mmCIF file of C-alpha atoms in Angstrom:
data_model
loop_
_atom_site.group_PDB
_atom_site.id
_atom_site.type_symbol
_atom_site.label_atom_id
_atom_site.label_comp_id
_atom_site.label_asym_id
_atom_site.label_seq_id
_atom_site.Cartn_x
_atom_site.Cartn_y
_atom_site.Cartn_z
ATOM 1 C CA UNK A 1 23.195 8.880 0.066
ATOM 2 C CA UNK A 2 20.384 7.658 2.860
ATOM 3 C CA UNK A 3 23.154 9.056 5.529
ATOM 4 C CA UNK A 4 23.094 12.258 3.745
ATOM 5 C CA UNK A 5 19.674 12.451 3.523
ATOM 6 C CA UNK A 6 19.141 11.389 7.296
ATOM 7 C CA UNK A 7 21.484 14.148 8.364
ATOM 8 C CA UNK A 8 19.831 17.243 6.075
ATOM 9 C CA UNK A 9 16.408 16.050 7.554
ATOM 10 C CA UNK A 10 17.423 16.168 11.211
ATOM 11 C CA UNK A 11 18.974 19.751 10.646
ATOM 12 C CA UNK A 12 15.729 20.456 8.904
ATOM 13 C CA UNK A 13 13.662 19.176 11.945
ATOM 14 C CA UNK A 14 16.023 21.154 14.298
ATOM 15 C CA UNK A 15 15.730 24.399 12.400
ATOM 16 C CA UNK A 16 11.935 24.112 12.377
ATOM 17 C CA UNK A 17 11.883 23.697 16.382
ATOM 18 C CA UNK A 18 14.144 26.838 17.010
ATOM 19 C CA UNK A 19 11.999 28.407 14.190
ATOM 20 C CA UNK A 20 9.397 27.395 16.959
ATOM 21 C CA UNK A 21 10.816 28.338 19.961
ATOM 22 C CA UNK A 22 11.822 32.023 18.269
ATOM 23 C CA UNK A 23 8.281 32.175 17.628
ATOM 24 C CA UNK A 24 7.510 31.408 21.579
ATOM 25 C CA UNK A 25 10.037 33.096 23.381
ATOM 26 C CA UNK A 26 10.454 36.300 21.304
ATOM 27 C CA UNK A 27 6.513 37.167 20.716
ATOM 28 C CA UNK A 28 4.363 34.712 22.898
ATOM 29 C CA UNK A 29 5.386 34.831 26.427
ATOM 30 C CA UNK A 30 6.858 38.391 26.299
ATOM 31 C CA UNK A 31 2.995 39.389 25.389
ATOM 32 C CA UNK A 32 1.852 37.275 27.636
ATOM 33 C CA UNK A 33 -0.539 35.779 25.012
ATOM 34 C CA UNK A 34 -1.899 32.539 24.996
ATOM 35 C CA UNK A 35 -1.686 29.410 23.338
ATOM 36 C CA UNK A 36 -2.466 25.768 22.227
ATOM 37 C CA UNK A 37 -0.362 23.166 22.510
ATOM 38 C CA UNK A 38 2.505 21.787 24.801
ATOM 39 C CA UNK A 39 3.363 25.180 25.467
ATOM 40 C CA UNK A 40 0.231 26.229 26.435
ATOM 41 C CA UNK A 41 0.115 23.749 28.959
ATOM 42 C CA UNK A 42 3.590 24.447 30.190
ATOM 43 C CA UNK A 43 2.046 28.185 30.383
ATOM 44 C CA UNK A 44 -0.873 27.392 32.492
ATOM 45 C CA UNK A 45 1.188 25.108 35.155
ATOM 46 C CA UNK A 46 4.031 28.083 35.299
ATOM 47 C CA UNK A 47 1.123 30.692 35.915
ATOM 48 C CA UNK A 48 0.001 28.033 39.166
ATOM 49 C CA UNK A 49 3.859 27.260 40.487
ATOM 50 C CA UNK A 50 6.184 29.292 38.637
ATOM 51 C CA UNK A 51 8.472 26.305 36.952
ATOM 52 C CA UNK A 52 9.894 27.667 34.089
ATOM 53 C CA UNK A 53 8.198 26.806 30.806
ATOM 54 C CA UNK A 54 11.127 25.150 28.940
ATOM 55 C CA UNK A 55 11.419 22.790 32.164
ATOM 56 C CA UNK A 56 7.504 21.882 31.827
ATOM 57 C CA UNK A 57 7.846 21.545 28.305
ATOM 58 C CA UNK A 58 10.560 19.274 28.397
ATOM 59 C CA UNK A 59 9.278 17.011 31.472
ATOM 60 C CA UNK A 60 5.983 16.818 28.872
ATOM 61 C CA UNK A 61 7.290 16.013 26.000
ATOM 62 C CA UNK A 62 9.183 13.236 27.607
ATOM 63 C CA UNK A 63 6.024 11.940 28.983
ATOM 64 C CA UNK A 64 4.464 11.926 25.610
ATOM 65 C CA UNK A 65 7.397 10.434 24.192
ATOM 66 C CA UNK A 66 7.391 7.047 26.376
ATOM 67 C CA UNK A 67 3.695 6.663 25.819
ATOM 68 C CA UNK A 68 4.115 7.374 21.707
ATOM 69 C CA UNK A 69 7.057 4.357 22.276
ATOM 70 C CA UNK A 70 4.400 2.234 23.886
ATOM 71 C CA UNK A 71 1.236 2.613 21.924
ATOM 72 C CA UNK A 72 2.368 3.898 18.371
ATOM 73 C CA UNK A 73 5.868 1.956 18.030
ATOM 74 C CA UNK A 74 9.916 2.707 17.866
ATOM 75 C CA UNK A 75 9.359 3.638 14.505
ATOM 76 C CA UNK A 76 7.097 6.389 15.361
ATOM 77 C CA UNK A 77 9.228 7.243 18.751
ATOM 78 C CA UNK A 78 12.201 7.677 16.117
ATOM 79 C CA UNK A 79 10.886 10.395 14.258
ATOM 80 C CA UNK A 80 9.798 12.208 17.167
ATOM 81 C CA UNK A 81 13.005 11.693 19.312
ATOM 82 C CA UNK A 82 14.519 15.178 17.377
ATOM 83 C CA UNK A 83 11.789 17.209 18.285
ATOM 84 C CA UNK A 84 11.145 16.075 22.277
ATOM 85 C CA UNK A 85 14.905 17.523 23.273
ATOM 86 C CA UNK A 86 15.838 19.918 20.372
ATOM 87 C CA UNK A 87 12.210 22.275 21.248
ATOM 88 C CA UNK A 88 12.679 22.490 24.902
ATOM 89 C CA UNK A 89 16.680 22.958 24.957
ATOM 90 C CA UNK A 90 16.017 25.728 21.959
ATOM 91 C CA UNK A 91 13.119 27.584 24.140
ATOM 92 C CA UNK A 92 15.548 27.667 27.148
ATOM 93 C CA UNK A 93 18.519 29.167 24.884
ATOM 94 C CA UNK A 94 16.757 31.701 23.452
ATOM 95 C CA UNK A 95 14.465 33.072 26.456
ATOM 96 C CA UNK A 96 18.462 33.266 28.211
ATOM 97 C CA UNK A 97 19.665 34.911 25.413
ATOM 98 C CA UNK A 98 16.895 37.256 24.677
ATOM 99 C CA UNK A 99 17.038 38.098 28.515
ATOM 100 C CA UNK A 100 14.288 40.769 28.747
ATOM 101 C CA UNK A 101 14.543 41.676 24.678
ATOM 102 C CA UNK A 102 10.990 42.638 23.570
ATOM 103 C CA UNK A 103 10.836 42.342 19.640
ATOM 104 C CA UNK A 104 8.011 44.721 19.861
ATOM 105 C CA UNK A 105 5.172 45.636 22.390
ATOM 106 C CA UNK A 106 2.102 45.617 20.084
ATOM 107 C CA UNK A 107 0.270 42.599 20.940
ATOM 108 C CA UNK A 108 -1.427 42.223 17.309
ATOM 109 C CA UNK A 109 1.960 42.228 16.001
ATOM 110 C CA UNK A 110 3.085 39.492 18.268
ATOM 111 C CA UNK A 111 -0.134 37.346 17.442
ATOM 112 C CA UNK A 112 0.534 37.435 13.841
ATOM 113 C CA UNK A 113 4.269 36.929 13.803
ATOM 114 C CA UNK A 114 4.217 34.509 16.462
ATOM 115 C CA UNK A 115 1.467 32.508 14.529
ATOM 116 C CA UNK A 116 3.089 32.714 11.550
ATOM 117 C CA UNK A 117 6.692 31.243 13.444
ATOM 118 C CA UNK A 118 4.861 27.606 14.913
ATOM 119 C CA UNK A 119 2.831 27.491 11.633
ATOM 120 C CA UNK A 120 5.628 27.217 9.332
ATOM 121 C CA UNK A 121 7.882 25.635 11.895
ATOM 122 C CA UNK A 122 5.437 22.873 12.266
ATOM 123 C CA UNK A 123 4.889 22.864 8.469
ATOM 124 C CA UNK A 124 9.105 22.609 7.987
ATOM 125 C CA UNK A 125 9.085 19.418 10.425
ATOM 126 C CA UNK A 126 6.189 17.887 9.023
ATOM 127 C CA UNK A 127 7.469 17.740 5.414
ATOM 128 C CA UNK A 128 10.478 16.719 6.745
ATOM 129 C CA UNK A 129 8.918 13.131 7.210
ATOM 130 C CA UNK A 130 8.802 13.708 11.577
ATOM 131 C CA UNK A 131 6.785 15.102 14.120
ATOM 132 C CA UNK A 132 6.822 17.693 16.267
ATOM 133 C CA UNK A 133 5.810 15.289 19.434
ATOM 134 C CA UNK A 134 4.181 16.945 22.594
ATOM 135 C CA UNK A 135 0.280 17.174 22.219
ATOM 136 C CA UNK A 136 1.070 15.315 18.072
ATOM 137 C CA UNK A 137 0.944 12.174 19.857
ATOM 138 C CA UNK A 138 -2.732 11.932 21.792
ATOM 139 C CA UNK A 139 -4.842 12.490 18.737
ATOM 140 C CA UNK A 140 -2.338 10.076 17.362
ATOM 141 C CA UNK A 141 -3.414 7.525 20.342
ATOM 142 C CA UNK A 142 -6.722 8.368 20.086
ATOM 143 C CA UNK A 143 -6.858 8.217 15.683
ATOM 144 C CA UNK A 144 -5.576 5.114 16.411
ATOM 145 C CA UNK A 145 -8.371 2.899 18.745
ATOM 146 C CA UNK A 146 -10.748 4.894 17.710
ATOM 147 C CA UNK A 147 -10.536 6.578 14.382
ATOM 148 C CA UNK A 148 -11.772 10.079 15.562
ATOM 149 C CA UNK A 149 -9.799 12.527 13.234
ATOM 150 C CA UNK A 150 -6.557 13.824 14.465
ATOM 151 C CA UNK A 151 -7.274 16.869 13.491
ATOM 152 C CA UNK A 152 -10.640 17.077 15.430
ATOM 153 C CA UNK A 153 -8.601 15.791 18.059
ATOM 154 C CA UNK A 154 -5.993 18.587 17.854
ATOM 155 C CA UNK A 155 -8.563 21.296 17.917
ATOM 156 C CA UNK A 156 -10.537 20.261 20.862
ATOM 157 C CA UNK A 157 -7.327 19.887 23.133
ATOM 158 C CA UNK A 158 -6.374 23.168 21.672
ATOM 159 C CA UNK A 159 -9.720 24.575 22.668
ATOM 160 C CA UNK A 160 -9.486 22.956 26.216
ATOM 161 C CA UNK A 161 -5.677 24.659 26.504
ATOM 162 C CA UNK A 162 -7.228 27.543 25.678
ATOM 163 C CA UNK A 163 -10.158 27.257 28.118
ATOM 164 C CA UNK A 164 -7.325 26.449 30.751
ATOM 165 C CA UNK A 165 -5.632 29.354 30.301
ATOM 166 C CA UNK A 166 -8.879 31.846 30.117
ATOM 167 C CA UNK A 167 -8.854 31.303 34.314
ATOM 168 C CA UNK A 168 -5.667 33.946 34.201
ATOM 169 C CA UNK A 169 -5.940 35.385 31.340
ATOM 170 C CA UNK A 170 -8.098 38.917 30.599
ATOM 171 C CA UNK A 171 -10.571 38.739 27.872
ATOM 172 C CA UNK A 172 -8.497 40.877 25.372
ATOM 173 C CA UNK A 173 -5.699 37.998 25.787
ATOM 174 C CA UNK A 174 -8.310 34.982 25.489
ATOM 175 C CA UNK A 175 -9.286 36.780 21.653
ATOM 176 C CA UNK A 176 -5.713 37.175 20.523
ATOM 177 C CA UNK A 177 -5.245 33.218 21.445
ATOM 178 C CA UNK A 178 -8.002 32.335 19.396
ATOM 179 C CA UNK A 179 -6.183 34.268 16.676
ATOM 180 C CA UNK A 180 -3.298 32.713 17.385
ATOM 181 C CA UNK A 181 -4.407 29.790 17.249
ATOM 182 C CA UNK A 182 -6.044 29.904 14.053
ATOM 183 C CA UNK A 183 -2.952 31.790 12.209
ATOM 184 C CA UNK A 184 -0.762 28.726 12.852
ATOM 185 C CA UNK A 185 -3.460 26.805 11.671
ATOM 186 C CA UNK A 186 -3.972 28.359 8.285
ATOM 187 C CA UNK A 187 -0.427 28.690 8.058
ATOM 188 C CA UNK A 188 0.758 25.318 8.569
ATOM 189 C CA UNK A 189 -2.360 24.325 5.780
ATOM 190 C CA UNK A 190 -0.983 26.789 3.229
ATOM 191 C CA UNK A 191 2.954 25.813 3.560
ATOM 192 C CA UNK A 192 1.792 21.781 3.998
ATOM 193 C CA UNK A 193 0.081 22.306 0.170
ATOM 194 C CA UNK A 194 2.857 24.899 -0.777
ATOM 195 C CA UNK A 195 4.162 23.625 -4.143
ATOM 196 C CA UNK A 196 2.159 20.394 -4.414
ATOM 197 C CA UNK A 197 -1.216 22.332 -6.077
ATOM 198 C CA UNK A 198 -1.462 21.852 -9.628
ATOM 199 C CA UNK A 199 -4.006 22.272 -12.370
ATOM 200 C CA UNK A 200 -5.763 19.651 -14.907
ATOM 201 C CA UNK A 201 -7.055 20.149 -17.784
ATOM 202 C CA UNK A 202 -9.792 18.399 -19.576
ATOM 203 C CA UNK A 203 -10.343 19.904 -23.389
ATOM 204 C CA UNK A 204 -12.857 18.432 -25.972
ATOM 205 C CA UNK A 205 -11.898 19.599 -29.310
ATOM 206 C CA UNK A 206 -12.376 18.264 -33.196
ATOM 207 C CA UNK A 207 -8.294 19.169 -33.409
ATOM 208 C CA UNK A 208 -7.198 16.858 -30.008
ATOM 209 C CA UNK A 209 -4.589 15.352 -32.369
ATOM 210 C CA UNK A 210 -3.246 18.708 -33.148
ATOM 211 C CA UNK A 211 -3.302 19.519 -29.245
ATOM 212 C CA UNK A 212 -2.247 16.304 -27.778
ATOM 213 C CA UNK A 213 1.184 16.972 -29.672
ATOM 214 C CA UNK A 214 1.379 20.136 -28.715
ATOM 215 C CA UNK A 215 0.925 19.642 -25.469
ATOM 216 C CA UNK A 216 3.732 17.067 -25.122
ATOM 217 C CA UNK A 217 6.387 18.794 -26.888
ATOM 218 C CA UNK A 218 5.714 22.411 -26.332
ATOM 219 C CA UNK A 219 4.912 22.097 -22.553
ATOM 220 C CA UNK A 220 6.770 18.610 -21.798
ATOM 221 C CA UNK A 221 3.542 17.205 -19.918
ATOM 222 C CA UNK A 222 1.937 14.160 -20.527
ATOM 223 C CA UNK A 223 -2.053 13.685 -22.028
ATOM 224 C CA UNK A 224 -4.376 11.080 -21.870
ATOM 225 C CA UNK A 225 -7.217 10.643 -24.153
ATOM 226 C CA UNK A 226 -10.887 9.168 -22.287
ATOM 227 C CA UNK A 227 -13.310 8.637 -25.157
ATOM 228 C CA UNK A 228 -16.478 10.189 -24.789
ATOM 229 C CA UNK A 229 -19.423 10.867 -27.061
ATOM 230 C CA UNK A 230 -21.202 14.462 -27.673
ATOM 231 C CA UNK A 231 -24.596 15.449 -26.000
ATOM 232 C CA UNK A 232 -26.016 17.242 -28.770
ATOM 233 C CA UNK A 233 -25.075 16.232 -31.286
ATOM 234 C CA UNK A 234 -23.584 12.957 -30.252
ATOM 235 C CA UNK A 235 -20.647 12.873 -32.043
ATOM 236 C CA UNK A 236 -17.783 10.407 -31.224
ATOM 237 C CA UNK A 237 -14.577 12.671 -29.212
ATOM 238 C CA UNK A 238 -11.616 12.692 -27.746
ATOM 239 C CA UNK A 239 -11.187 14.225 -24.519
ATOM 240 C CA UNK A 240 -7.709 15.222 -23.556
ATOM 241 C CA UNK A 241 -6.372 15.197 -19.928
ATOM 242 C CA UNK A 242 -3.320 16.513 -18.661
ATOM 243 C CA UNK A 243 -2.043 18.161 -15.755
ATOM 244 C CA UNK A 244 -0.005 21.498 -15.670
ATOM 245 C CA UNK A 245 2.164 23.370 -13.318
ATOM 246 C CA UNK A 246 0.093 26.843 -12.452
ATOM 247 C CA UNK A 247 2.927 28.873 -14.358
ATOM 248 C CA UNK A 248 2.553 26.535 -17.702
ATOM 249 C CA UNK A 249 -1.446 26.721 -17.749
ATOM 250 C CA UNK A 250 -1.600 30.009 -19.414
ATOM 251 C CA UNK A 251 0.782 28.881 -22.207
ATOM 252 C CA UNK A 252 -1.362 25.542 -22.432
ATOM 253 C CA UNK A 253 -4.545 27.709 -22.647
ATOM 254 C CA UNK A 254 -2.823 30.023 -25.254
ATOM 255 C CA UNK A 255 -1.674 27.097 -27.441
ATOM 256 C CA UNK A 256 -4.981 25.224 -27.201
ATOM 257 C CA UNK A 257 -7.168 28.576 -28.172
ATOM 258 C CA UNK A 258 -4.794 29.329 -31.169
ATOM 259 C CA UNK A 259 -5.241 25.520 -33.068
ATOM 260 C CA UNK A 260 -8.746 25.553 -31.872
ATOM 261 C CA UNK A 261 -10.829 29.288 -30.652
ATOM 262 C CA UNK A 262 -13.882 27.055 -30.180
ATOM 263 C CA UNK A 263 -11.909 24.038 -27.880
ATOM 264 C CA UNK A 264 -14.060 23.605 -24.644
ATOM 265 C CA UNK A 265 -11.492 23.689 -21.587
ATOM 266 C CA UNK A 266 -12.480 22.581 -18.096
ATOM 267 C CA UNK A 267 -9.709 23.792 -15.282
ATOM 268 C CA UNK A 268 -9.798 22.606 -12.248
ATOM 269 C CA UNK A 269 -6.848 22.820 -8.804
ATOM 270 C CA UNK A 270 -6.079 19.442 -7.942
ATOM 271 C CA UNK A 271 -4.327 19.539 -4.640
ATOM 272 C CA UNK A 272 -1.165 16.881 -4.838
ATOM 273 C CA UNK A 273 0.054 14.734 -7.719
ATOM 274 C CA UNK A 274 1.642 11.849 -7.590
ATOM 275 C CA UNK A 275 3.988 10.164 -10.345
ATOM 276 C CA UNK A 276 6.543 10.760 -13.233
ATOM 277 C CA UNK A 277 7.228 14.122 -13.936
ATOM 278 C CA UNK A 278 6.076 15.526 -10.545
ATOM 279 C CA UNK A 279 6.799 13.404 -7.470
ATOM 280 C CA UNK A 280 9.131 11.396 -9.488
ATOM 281 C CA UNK A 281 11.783 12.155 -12.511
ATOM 282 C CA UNK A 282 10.465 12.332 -15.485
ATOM 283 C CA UNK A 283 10.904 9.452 -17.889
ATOM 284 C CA UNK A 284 11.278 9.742 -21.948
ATOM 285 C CA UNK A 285 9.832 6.036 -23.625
ATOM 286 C CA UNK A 286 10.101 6.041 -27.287
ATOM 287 C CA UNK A 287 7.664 4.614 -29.368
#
């Protein structure tokens, strides 16, 4: 079963850096756009002595990889050991096989596609439990001995990539990089939080009896009742919380509103949940 599951997430983390290099060789460099990253590196030293990108890529990520190894641990190194030859081998197979292939010439077009490509390539290796290595492992380093955000991290060496590349680049090109840039950002948010969002509910009712069961065997979700006293009129209440899927929280609102049109009902997006019946099988206890 753990061989099984090893395997499907190493063809997971393989598919999302093709899904990567697709992104770079078929929209990025045949624009001529800029970029963040290991690739924009890789572009800035091939604009100064003409190696080929997938060559500077590779010799880069290698370099990250050994100091990862050092500083953050084999265990660390392991998860990123996918990623540091699959991305580099998959950039140089597809810019051979797309030979001079332009997907399109509009430059807006190749901003937006090849934003949304690395976004949810990076987002595919991430929730596969590994890393994407390259310019990952710095802010990584630095997170580490100093606890400066690795996301703060990412964006400033992004921002200094970019800066890099602005030396070579005409102003129209140094906008659509910022684009870029911040497409594969939002991206990579969205699909990180895709499926994980849910809603909870908090109702204060006179019928939370009537509810509570309701609840539980209409919509199969759990409730918890926190005690809590009136302001007004400072009546002793049960408040019911429970968490829904976003699909069940119009039946829950329709159910509560039909044993009780006056029920107060708080809703609020709860980014992740954690526990039976959502990151874990659901388990039936009988009383």
């Amino acid at each position: 079963m753990k061989r099984t599951k090893l395997l499907l997430d190493i063809l997971i983390v393989i598919l999302g850096n093709f899904l990567y290099a697709a992104g770079v060789a078929f929209f990025i460099l045949p624009s001529g756009l800029i970029t963040g990253g290991t690739t924009g590196i890789a572009i800035s030293i091939n604009h100064l002595i003409g190696l080929p990108v997938s060559y500077l890529v590779f010799g880069f990520n290698i370099t990250m990889f050994v100091l990862g190894f050092i500083v953050l641990g084999k265990n660390f190194a392991l998860t990123t050991l996918v990623s540091t030859f699959c991305y580099p081998f998959a950039l140089e197979l597809l810019q051979k096989l797309a030979g001079g292939f332009r997907v399109t010439d509009d430059i807006l077009l190749c901003t937006l596609f090849g934003g949304i490509c690395i976004g949810t390539a990076i987002a595919i290796v991430i929730r596969a439990g590994a890393s994407t290595g390259g310019m990952d492992i710095p802010p990584l380093i630095i997170n580490k001995y100093t606890r400066i955000s690795v996301s703060v991290s990412l964006y400033v060496f992004d921002c200094v990539i970019l800066a890099l590349q602005a030396a070579f680049s005409d102003k129209e090109k140094i906008l659509y990089g910022i684009v870029l840039v911040l497409v594969y950002s939002i991206v990579l948010d969205k699909l990180l939080m895709f499926g994980t969002n849910k809603m909870q509910l908090k109702i204060v009712s006179d019928k939370s009896e009537e509810i509570k069961g309701v609840i539980i065997s209409e919509i199969d979700r759990g409730v918890t009742l926190l005690h809590g006293r009136t302001g007004y009129l400072e009546k002793e209440t049960d408040i019911l919380l429970s968490v829904v899927s976003n699909r069940e929280l119009y039946k829950v609102e329709k159910l509560v509103h039909q044993i009780d049109k006056d029920a107060f009902v708080m809703i609020s997006r709860v980014s992740e949940v954690r526990g039976r019946g959502f990151s874990e099988g659901k388990q039936y206890l009988v009383k």
